[in-house]
Structure formats: structure tokens, C-alpha cells
XYZ file of C-alpha atoms in Angstrom:
563
model
C -17.758 22.710 7.341
C -19.975 19.517 7.716
C -18.973 16.185 9.042
C -15.147 16.064 8.987
C -12.668 13.174 9.526
C -12.146 14.254 13.153
C -15.982 13.983 13.971
C -17.283 11.254 12.051
C -17.118 7.654 13.610
C -17.031 5.909 10.087
C -15.501 8.047 7.333
C -13.454 6.520 4.540
C -12.197 9.058 2.335
C -14.243 7.981 -0.833
C -17.364 9.283 0.738
C -16.223 11.750 3.513
C -15.695 14.739 0.910
C -14.483 16.909 3.934
C -11.369 14.811 4.138
C -10.693 15.207 0.364
C -10.969 18.998 0.260
C -8.502 18.947 3.171
C -6.295 16.990 0.901
C -6.769 18.351 -2.191
C -7.013 22.187 -2.133
C -4.554 25.076 -2.118
C -5.775 28.300 -1.233
C -2.496 30.132 -2.475
C -2.106 32.529 -5.408
C -4.019 32.579 -8.680
C -3.624 28.674 -9.297
C -7.561 27.993 -8.830
C -8.681 30.228 -11.576
C -6.508 29.654 -14.351
C -6.471 25.730 -14.895
C -3.500 23.925 -15.183
C -0.526 22.101 -13.763
C 2.201 19.971 -14.853
C 1.234 19.715 -17.429
C -1.994 19.317 -18.262
C -2.619 16.423 -15.633
C -2.624 18.877 -13.197
C -5.735 20.766 -14.992
C -7.747 17.866 -13.417
C -6.106 17.804 -9.829
C -6.768 21.528 -9.471
C -10.331 21.853 -10.577
C -11.150 18.435 -8.508
C -9.446 20.123 -5.922
C -11.368 23.133 -6.326
C -14.475 20.750 -6.453
C -13.984 19.048 -3.134
C -13.602 22.677 -1.398
C -17.321 22.761 -1.879
C -17.472 20.735 1.216
C -20.095 22.023 3.532
C -22.454 23.539 0.804
C -26.214 24.040 2.137
C -28.637 22.001 0.293
C -30.097 24.996 -1.306
C -30.372 23.796 -4.781
C -30.497 20.331 -6.731
C -28.196 22.241 -9.338
C -24.674 20.989 -9.295
C -21.921 23.694 -7.854
C -19.605 22.233 -9.869
C -19.314 20.761 -13.339
C -16.350 19.515 -15.182
C -15.027 17.859 -18.328
C -11.646 17.118 -19.543
C -10.749 15.497 -22.716
C -7.835 13.467 -20.850
C -4.341 13.913 -21.394
C -3.926 10.468 -23.311
C -6.122 12.020 -25.586
C -4.581 15.226 -25.993
C -1.126 14.226 -26.793
C -2.243 11.748 -29.450
C -2.788 15.031 -31.657
C -0.539 16.522 -34.395
C -1.005 19.865 -33.029
C 0.239 18.941 -29.308
C 3.939 19.250 -29.764
C 4.834 21.067 -26.743
C 2.424 19.138 -24.396
C 3.298 15.654 -25.881
C 7.116 16.552 -25.161
C 6.558 17.938 -21.456
C 4.075 14.919 -20.757
C 6.935 12.395 -22.150
C 10.063 13.858 -20.412
C 11.047 12.063 -17.244
C 10.851 15.047 -15.144
C 7.313 15.172 -15.450
C 6.983 11.515 -14.559
C 9.012 11.920 -11.484
C 7.558 15.043 -9.900
C 3.945 13.436 -10.681
C 4.923 10.124 -9.179
C 6.307 11.760 -6.287
C 3.380 14.247 -5.645
C 0.627 11.100 -5.937
C 2.697 9.066 -3.634
C 2.523 11.828 -1.066
C -1.054 12.340 -1.365
C -1.383 8.418 -1.239
C 0.163 8.455 2.181
C -1.673 11.436 3.767
C -5.427 9.986 2.341
C -4.196 6.927 3.891
C -3.073 8.476 7.337
C -6.516 10.526 7.216
C -8.676 7.132 6.545
C -6.800 4.677 8.269
C -6.452 2.681 5.155
C -3.555 1.030 3.561
C -1.631 3.312 1.485
C -1.393 0.711 -1.219
C -5.562 1.398 -2.147
C -4.623 4.858 -3.232
C -1.370 4.133 -4.796
C -2.783 1.870 -6.989
C -5.354 4.309 -8.247
C -4.430 7.542 -7.889
C -2.376 7.820 -11.323
C -5.300 6.860 -13.446
C -7.162 10.703 -12.626
C -6.679 12.844 -15.334
C -5.382 10.182 -17.997
C -8.911 9.433 -19.885
C -11.898 11.660 -20.549
C -13.350 12.348 -17.317
C -16.642 14.074 -15.663
C -17.173 15.264 -12.270
C -20.122 17.037 -10.736
C -20.799 18.095 -7.412
C -24.012 19.073 -5.601
C -25.074 20.126 -2.343
C -25.810 17.153 -0.220
C -27.451 16.497 3.458
C -24.056 17.015 5.349
C -21.347 16.788 2.680
C -21.439 17.288 -1.187
C -22.341 14.647 -3.261
C -19.673 13.931 -6.042
C -20.292 12.026 -9.379
C -17.037 10.735 -10.880
C -16.892 9.093 -14.407
C -13.664 8.549 -16.243
C -12.797 6.251 -19.434
C -10.078 3.795 -18.704
C -9.258 0.246 -19.785
C -10.978 -2.739 -18.441
C -8.002 -3.539 -16.445
C -7.826 -0.220 -14.604
C -11.370 -0.091 -14.257
C -11.317 -3.428 -12.456
C -8.554 -2.522 -9.871
C -10.745 0.530 -8.984
C -13.571 -1.870 -8.492
C -11.601 -4.162 -6.360
C -10.001 -0.905 -4.461
C -13.424 0.179 -3.511
C -14.493 -3.096 -2.383
C -11.334 -3.163 -0.056
C -12.397 0.117 1.389
C -15.986 -1.461 2.290
C -14.497 -4.649 3.304
C -12.309 -2.758 5.898
C -15.324 -1.509 7.516
C -17.174 -4.963 7.699
C -19.671 -4.061 5.028
C -20.441 -6.117 2.271
C -21.194 -4.317 -1.316
C -24.709 -5.103 -2.442
C -24.679 -5.965 -6.083
C -26.904 -4.061 -8.616
C -27.489 -4.455 -12.382
C -27.949 -1.526 -14.669
C -28.416 -1.675 -18.394
C -26.968 -4.796 -18.103
C -23.627 -3.616 -16.231
C -22.621 -4.991 -12.983
C -22.252 -2.407 -10.318
C -22.121 -2.026 -6.452
C -24.200 -0.174 -3.590
C -22.346 0.542 0.062
C -24.490 2.048 2.840
C -22.071 3.261 5.527
C -23.157 3.232 9.255
C -23.155 7.092 9.228
C -25.790 7.348 6.629
C -23.674 7.773 3.465
C -23.806 6.050 0.557
C -21.485 5.201 -2.584
C -22.023 3.373 -5.681
C -19.505 2.103 -7.975
C -19.307 -0.073 -11.069
C -17.314 -0.182 -14.632
C -19.474 0.049 -17.804
C -17.881 -0.697 -21.054
C -14.776 1.312 -20.836
C -16.210 3.790 -18.405
C -15.373 3.799 -14.419
C -18.503 5.156 -12.536
C -18.664 6.500 -9.237
C -20.936 8.416 -6.909
C -20.492 9.632 -3.421
C -24.042 10.563 -1.731
C -27.295 8.749 -2.973
C -28.649 11.694 -5.003
C -25.700 10.444 -7.538
C -27.268 7.146 -8.243
C -29.832 8.293 -10.504
C -26.835 10.250 -12.679
C -25.362 6.876 -12.413
C -28.335 4.783 -13.884
C -28.430 7.525 -16.480
C -24.890 7.054 -17.581
C -25.082 3.320 -17.391
C -27.922 3.635 -19.799
C -26.286 6.398 -22.417
C -23.228 4.134 -22.468
C -25.305 0.965 -23.078
C -26.761 2.977 -26.241
C -24.010 5.153 -27.389
C -21.029 3.772 -25.737
C -20.479 7.072 -23.837
C -22.169 8.437 -20.535
C -22.719 12.231 -22.114
C -22.613 13.346 -25.775
C -18.983 14.132 -26.659
C -17.618 18.014 -26.485
C -16.334 18.571 -29.959
C -15.740 22.126 -29.110
C -13.607 22.199 -25.736
C -10.990 19.692 -24.342
C -11.833 21.600 -20.938
C -14.887 23.096 -19.400
C -15.312 23.921 -15.818
C -18.334 25.748 -14.263
C -18.621 26.923 -10.609
C -21.611 28.194 -9.005
C -22.608 28.849 -5.475
C -19.558 30.903 -5.025
C -21.062 32.813 -1.985
C -20.434 29.622 0.134
C -16.993 29.328 -1.082
C -14.665 32.168 1.043
C -11.678 31.187 -0.367
C -12.637 31.433 -4.102
C -14.552 34.862 -3.372
C -11.210 36.155 -1.780
C -9.260 35.107 -4.787
C -11.580 36.782 -7.192
C -11.603 40.050 -4.825
C -15.369 40.982 -5.307
C -18.623 38.939 -4.871
C -18.402 36.707 -7.795
C -21.235 34.353 -8.087
C -20.128 31.875 -11.025
C -16.980 31.214 -13.032
C -17.200 29.424 -16.443
C -13.694 28.333 -17.762
C -13.281 26.686 -21.174
C -10.001 25.519 -22.688
C -9.226 24.407 -26.286
C -5.908 22.828 -27.664
C -5.239 24.159 -31.121
C -2.017 24.653 -32.986
C 0.173 23.572 -30.287
C -1.371 26.192 -27.915
C -4.338 26.348 -25.236
C -6.786 28.931 -25.810
C -8.812 29.765 -22.517
C -11.260 31.647 -21.908
C -12.785 32.191 -18.161
C -15.862 34.183 -17.367
C -16.679 35.558 -13.987
C -19.798 36.639 -13.213
C -20.399 38.884 -10.039
C -23.459 40.057 -8.312
C -22.995 43.745 -9.243
C -21.574 45.393 -12.113
C -18.096 46.058 -12.413
C -16.569 49.567 -12.972
C -15.634 50.072 -16.091
C -14.170 53.606 -15.564
C -10.807 53.144 -16.801
C -8.121 56.358 -17.651
C -6.481 56.425 -20.629
C -3.227 54.446 -20.735
C -0.330 56.597 -19.498
C 2.802 54.175 -19.867
C 6.115 55.020 -19.099
C 7.823 54.135 -22.551
C 11.018 55.558 -21.647
C 11.329 53.609 -18.274
C 10.358 50.272 -19.939
C 13.235 49.195 -22.640
C 14.313 46.196 -24.502
C 15.112 43.488 -24.448
C 12.061 42.285 -23.049
C 11.006 38.787 -21.569
C 7.717 39.928 -20.255
C 5.583 42.993 -19.812
C 2.355 43.448 -17.690
C -0.483 46.332 -17.822
C -3.135 46.629 -15.333
C -5.711 49.272 -14.182
C -8.798 49.558 -12.544
C -10.433 46.234 -11.665
C -7.370 44.645 -13.029
C -5.118 45.849 -10.001
C -6.582 43.685 -7.753
C -3.364 41.737 -7.489
C -0.982 44.331 -7.778
C -2.745 46.586 -5.195
C -2.779 44.035 -2.475
C 1.321 43.872 -2.825
C 1.447 47.717 -3.371
C -0.474 48.115 -0.281
C 2.013 46.201 1.900
C 4.712 48.892 0.950
C 2.274 51.623 0.879
C 2.431 52.763 -2.544
C -0.773 53.920 -3.929
C -0.823 54.370 -8.026
C -1.907 58.110 -8.583
C -3.501 57.099 -11.955
C -4.749 53.612 -10.909
C -2.546 51.517 -13.354
C 0.327 49.353 -12.655
C 3.744 48.422 -15.019
C 5.885 45.203 -14.708
C 8.385 43.759 -17.231
C 11.174 41.737 -17.085
C 14.444 41.806 -19.317
C 16.114 39.022 -21.429
C 19.845 39.839 -20.442
C 20.046 38.132 -17.296
C 17.644 36.020 -15.103
C 17.723 38.665 -12.312
C 16.250 41.680 -14.338
C 12.535 42.194 -12.992
C 10.854 45.714 -12.687
C 7.585 47.206 -11.850
C 6.513 51.455 -12.150
C 3.853 53.440 -10.598
C 2.908 56.876 -10.785
C 2.747 58.612 -7.597
C 2.289 62.395 -6.310
C 5.763 63.275 -5.128
C 8.430 60.291 -6.374
C 11.297 61.713 -3.837
C 8.577 61.601 -0.913
C 7.607 58.249 -1.719
C 10.994 56.549 -1.754
C 11.566 58.611 1.498
C 8.804 57.396 3.134
C 9.673 53.601 2.347
C 13.225 53.686 3.182
C 11.628 55.021 6.543
C 9.426 52.218 6.719
C 11.896 49.508 5.806
C 14.277 50.993 8.364
C 11.438 50.645 11.184
C 10.684 47.074 10.032
C 14.235 45.801 10.182
C 14.966 47.184 13.509
C 15.387 44.821 16.481
C 12.318 43.763 17.593
C 10.277 44.621 14.219
C 8.895 42.113 12.247
C 11.797 41.963 10.204
C 14.653 42.229 12.628
C 16.029 38.786 10.931
C 16.104 40.200 7.475
C 19.660 40.465 6.171
C 21.359 43.553 4.069
C 21.684 47.049 4.645
C 18.868 49.799 3.610
C 20.407 53.028 2.169
C 18.426 55.871 1.384
C 20.197 58.926 -0.870
C 17.453 61.675 -1.317
C 19.705 63.182 -3.980
C 18.829 60.697 -6.568
C 16.600 59.936 -5.154
C 16.988 56.347 -4.629
C 16.354 53.642 -1.792
C 18.478 50.510 -2.004
C 18.704 47.470 -0.062
C 22.340 46.232 -0.165
C 24.590 43.587 0.799
C 22.188 40.787 -0.139
C 23.827 37.940 -2.363
C 22.796 37.652 -6.047
C 20.214 40.521 -5.779
C 20.330 44.258 -5.585
C 16.739 45.748 -4.661
C 15.953 49.370 -5.341
C 13.303 51.722 -5.862
C 14.099 55.259 -7.569
C 12.882 57.606 -9.903
C 11.886 56.534 -13.529
C 13.061 58.428 -16.641
C 12.889 61.979 -16.712
C 10.674 61.539 -19.420
C 8.092 59.421 -17.302
C 7.048 62.364 -14.940
C 5.913 60.931 -11.487
C 6.734 57.568 -11.723
C 8.870 55.129 -9.590
C 10.388 52.338 -10.556
C 11.731 49.252 -8.575
C 13.577 46.159 -9.389
C 15.844 43.753 -7.886
C 18.872 44.119 -10.052
C 20.109 46.700 -12.584
C 18.013 47.276 -15.695
C 19.887 46.755 -18.909
C 22.169 49.710 -20.017
C 20.580 49.605 -23.524
C 18.002 52.370 -23.470
C 15.670 51.013 -26.517
C 11.826 51.943 -25.627
C 9.311 49.291 -25.153
C 8.359 48.140 -29.135
C 5.224 50.071 -30.519
C 3.997 47.234 -31.640
C 3.702 45.164 -28.004
C 1.678 48.345 -27.187
C -0.696 48.420 -30.056
C -1.925 44.914 -29.014
C -3.789 46.178 -26.148
C -3.911 49.920 -25.721
C -6.836 50.378 -28.214
C -8.761 47.500 -26.455
C -12.239 48.484 -25.424
C -12.891 48.100 -21.587
C -9.518 46.124 -21.267
C -8.080 46.464 -17.564
C -5.305 43.243 -17.815
C -2.641 42.451 -20.166
C 0.310 40.217 -19.996
C 2.846 39.006 -22.559
C 5.730 36.957 -21.684
C 8.230 34.354 -22.846
C 7.041 31.588 -20.614
C 10.097 29.617 -20.532
C 12.351 32.568 -19.703
C 10.039 34.580 -17.125
C 9.270 30.688 -15.420
C 13.407 30.461 -14.606
C 13.091 34.473 -13.323
C 10.134 33.650 -11.029
C 11.915 30.819 -9.721
C 14.796 33.070 -8.803
C 12.364 35.729 -7.144
C 10.714 32.938 -5.006
C 14.141 32.123 -3.752
C 15.165 35.564 -3.407
C 12.244 35.999 -0.731
C 13.890 33.219 1.350
C 17.249 34.998 1.055
C 16.153 38.211 2.117
C 14.199 36.847 5.115
C 17.130 34.396 6.215
C 14.661 31.769 5.967
C 17.010 28.879 4.978
C 14.573 26.384 4.791
C 12.603 28.169 2.033
C 15.676 27.672 -0.412
C 14.610 25.036 -2.571
C 17.234 24.028 -5.209
C 17.776 20.018 -5.446
C 14.181 18.819 -6.082
C 11.897 17.117 -8.304
C 9.899 20.219 -8.806
C 13.088 22.375 -9.646
C 14.359 19.765 -12.024
C 10.909 20.078 -13.715
C 10.376 23.788 -13.720
C 14.141 23.864 -15.296
C 13.349 21.257 -18.359
C 10.335 23.851 -19.170
C 12.894 26.544 -19.716
C 13.563 25.759 -23.676
C 10.355 24.152 -24.231
C 7.781 27.158 -23.243
C 7.306 30.389 -25.887
C 4.869 33.177 -25.935
C 2.095 33.377 -23.215
C -0.736 36.182 -23.678
C -3.185 36.719 -21.362
C -5.991 39.701 -21.020
C -9.101 40.616 -19.215
C -12.056 42.653 -20.185
C -15.065 44.220 -18.245
C -18.418 44.218 -19.481
C -21.259 44.776 -16.776
C -21.197 42.149 -14.286
C -18.859 40.030 -16.095
C -14.535 39.607 -16.221
C -13.738 37.793 -19.087
C -10.121 36.782 -19.113
C -8.252 35.037 -22.132
C -5.166 33.354 -22.533
C -3.159 31.807 -25.540
C -0.267 29.309 -24.065
C 1.332 26.255 -24.418
C 0.291 24.539 -21.417
C -2.611 26.683 -20.073
C -0.818 28.419 -17.405
C 1.701 31.645 -16.911
C 5.297 31.498 -15.560
C 4.167 32.381 -11.899
C 1.442 29.719 -11.748
C 3.645 26.837 -13.039
C 6.624 28.088 -10.428
C 3.822 28.133 -7.766
C 1.822 25.180 -8.371
C 5.288 23.397 -8.807
C 6.014 24.419 -5.398
C 3.099 23.111 -3.757
C 3.461 19.683 -5.545
C 7.087 19.507 -4.520
C 6.129 20.582 -0.636
C 7.181 17.515 1.618
C 3.862 18.216 3.150
C 1.609 18.121 0.279
C -0.823 18.450 -0.050
C -1.152 20.958 2.941
C -2.379 24.097 1.566
C 0.734 26.022 1.901
C 3.761 27.109 -0.219
C 6.032 27.650 2.922
C 8.208 24.346 3.259
C 8.499 23.097 6.563
C 11.426 23.938 8.934
C 13.901 21.129 9.280
C 13.731 19.241 12.434
C 16.049 20.611 14.998
C 18.732 17.810 15.893
C 19.180 17.647 19.492
C 22.701 18.555 20.729
C 24.503 15.733 22.195
C 25.561 16.014 25.670
C 29.143 16.528 26.124
C 30.948 13.502 27.368
C 32.764 13.853 30.584
C 36.324 12.935 30.138
C 38.392 11.762 32.991
C 41.814 13.286 33.127
C 44.276 10.794 32.169
C 46.709 9.816 34.689
C 50.338 10.822 34.405
C 52.734 7.819 34.007
C 54.968 7.308 36.679
C 58.498 8.502 36.019
C 61.217 6.277 35.395
C 63.439 5.468 38.297
């Protein structure tokens, strides 16, 4: 993985990109592929984190492994068609969560580097506010990073001041340089790593690694000539290009196949982000998809979300179904939620013998929960009724998990959920089905009312903690929960689909913040974690309070009786 904070004798975080990768990146879930956060500020955070994961790239090519351009949150919220984004960004809950997360990150970086936390507290809040360019290219030992961000003269001066402090802390005097009439500084550290930085007419320029100095010089000249380090991108508000994915196992595992490049773009228009991600693979993806067999009598109104997946689009669902040993007979998967209560979430798959599958699952859960089994601490009681047939996991607070046969009209399907469905039996609207069933090479479709679905995902995450009796994972009164709750009434429809064409998987989305409800819930849980930026969604166990030793109380002497 290249030089790390533990084996480098002299490693300030601004040039030790290995330390940065550990600080910024979370491997969990689907947060990486789909940009975004809380709200668009975390677009840059996640992309920056992804960039820093490139630690340890071999010097195989001069081409960047990552290129990013972001229009900047302060520019986006000035637009008339940014109503939702502006409302979310301006609210107290967003500011509070952001401040807390940046504070935890600053403490982490300070602890890793041995520098004062005030250095990082003073500059981290600027990231993502103004227009930003970021590139990562393979270096000798660690990746070379070029970071250019628009900011005021005051803020640019603060960055320069703090970067000088970092070098001074290591006893190194920055060397002053003049480029295109602008003053900059170069620092050569004792381990051979070099850093260049300066402020040029509204732009902070920072390069980590000697190879970045050429780009900094070119940017300085461009700013002197045009006022910008690069021509303006009027087509997209976010552009992210990732290559050399073969050397990024975490991303390859996420994408399920051998991908070699990802290009993601997003543009804010009419109060929605229109996002497109194209993933290119080494080999052609299978386009053999069976005709949709949708259990329309089982999936009923009132709907708050609906998901259909088949073929390549089953990647995520297949890994989950594999854990309970359910294999879709037709290579299709469906999930939906109902709007009546916050607990109603369901899924359906077609199997060869529903009764046998239900019986098998009941037996596996029983084995799982037995003393000495992996789930011996799970609460509740599992009951199997072979006549209906159904398996239920009862005596669980708030929830009532089950798996049973689907509607008789949907032959071969089993349906599972965590709460009984609505008694109304109005089938899924044909208008919704028409949105995707005739789309060529489509392997995934999702529609949701994101505010409603976000509330359900928040509860489902808590449900896992309740079922496993891991009370430390129950998260209620935190800055992140306050933030998520504030989004419920603000976020409307999100539509995501994915199509296959040769070696390319193309994912498109229309949404208010660029993220689905699940992604918002998971990303917020990460930011909210007391151990952020540790790459985990699990919260730490509370420290055990040592029991006080019982005091030895001497027996009181009986008072002498009166004579």
C-alpha cells in the first residue's frame, strides 16, 4: 500500500496520501459509485475519499487515475432551480451534522499527523464550497495529488498560513517561488516528498508530489490569462473519472465484476440532479435477460417505492439472498414498500417450490439461533406453519418478519417482509410498469418517494440492531438522525435505472440530492459515527463501566441497654 503513517519517519498528512486514504474512505455499501451526501457537500467528500483510496498505485502510466470537477455548493445554491438543495443546505440540521463530522475528521488527522487540531479545523470547512478540481496520478511511492479550489482571498490566505505551519512544525522553511506573477511556496520533506502551494487571484493551488508542479505552473498561467485554472464546464456540475480500477480492489468488489473505468456526471436542472454513471468492464456483460415476470397481484398499493432487477442488475440482491439461501428461479428480484406505515417493506422472488423453500429457511434460522450458533443472541421466536405455508419471527418489538407464499395469481413466488401488508389489494399501477418493462437491455429499475423511503430505511437499520440484541447499534438522538428526519418532508421522487450494452453498464438517476434513500441513510450513519472517519457503519460498543468493589461495612455495635 505504499508508505504509511506508521512506517514513514516524516509524514505530514498533506503529503502522505496513505494516511489520507485511511482517514477519508468508507468501503461500505453503494456510497462510492453514486456521488452525494448531506447534501451536495458530501459529493466532494465521497469523491475525495475515493480519490485517496488510490494509495499504492504503481507508476504504470502518466495518466491520472482520477479526475474530478465540482461546481461548488455555494455556486449551485445561487440558482433559481435549486429550491430543494438550497433548503437542505440552509437548515440548521445540515450545518450541525457537517460541523460535527468535520470536527471528528480534524481530530483524526491531527492524531495521525501529530499536528495541532486547529490547523485542520481552520481549513476543512472550505472543501466543497467553491468550484473544485482534483486529480490523482500514480507517484513513486504514493499518488500525486493536485487540488485547486475557488475561494476568497481571506480563505486562501488561511490555507497558505496553515500549510506553512505544517512545514514549520517539521523544521522546514518553505521556498518562495513566483509563477505567472503569483507567489507560491515549495516544501521538500526529508523523505523525498514535495509539496507546492499558493493563492492566485481567487484560487487555492495545492500539489502533493513533484509531478504536480507542472500542472500548478500551467494553472497559474491560465489564471493569469483567463481568470481560471481550466476552461469552464457549462454542461455538468459534477464530473468524476476513475481509471486503473484493477489496482483498487475495494471498488472492484463493489462493482461485482472486473471494471476498468467509471465516468460519472451530474447536472442540477429544474430542482433535480440528473446523474449518469458509465462503468466500463474488461469483458462484455451478459445481455441475456428473461422477460419480466412481475408478481403484480402481490405488489399492491399504496406504494412508496418499487424496485425490479434482473441479470446483471441482481448483483446486490443476489449477495443478500445468498445469505438466506434463496435463489431466484427466473433471475429476477422485486422489492417495494407501502406508504400506510413506516414499517411496511417487502421483497419477492420466484422459486421452484415455495413450501419447501419456506420450510428450509425455517430450519436454517432455527439452527442459526440455537445455543452456540452465530445467532444465539438474537431475540424473538421463530414459528413455522407448513399449512399456510409461512415462517414468522415473532416476539420482536415493532416488527413482525415473515416469509410466505405470494398471491395465488403469482405462481411460484415467495414474499417476505418485516410488517404485514396493507389490507387493500389494489395492484401495482400499470403506469409505473410502463416506465421500464419495454426498455431494451434494462437490468435495474427503482422508483421511490425518497423522503418516505428514508424514514423506512432508518427504521430497518434499527431493526437489525433490535433483532440481534446489539443495543449499541440503536441510534436515536444524534445529529445524523436529526438531519435525516429533517429530510422526510423535503425529498420527493427518485428514479434510477441501469442498462447493459456490451462492456458498459450505464446507470441514470433523477433525484433531488443525487442520492437514493438508502444511500443517504448509510452515508449519514457513517458521518454520524463517533469513530468517523473509520471505514465502518458499526457503532462502537460503549465502554464497560468497572463495577465498584463492595464496601465492607462493619456491623454496628448494639447500644448498651439502660440499667
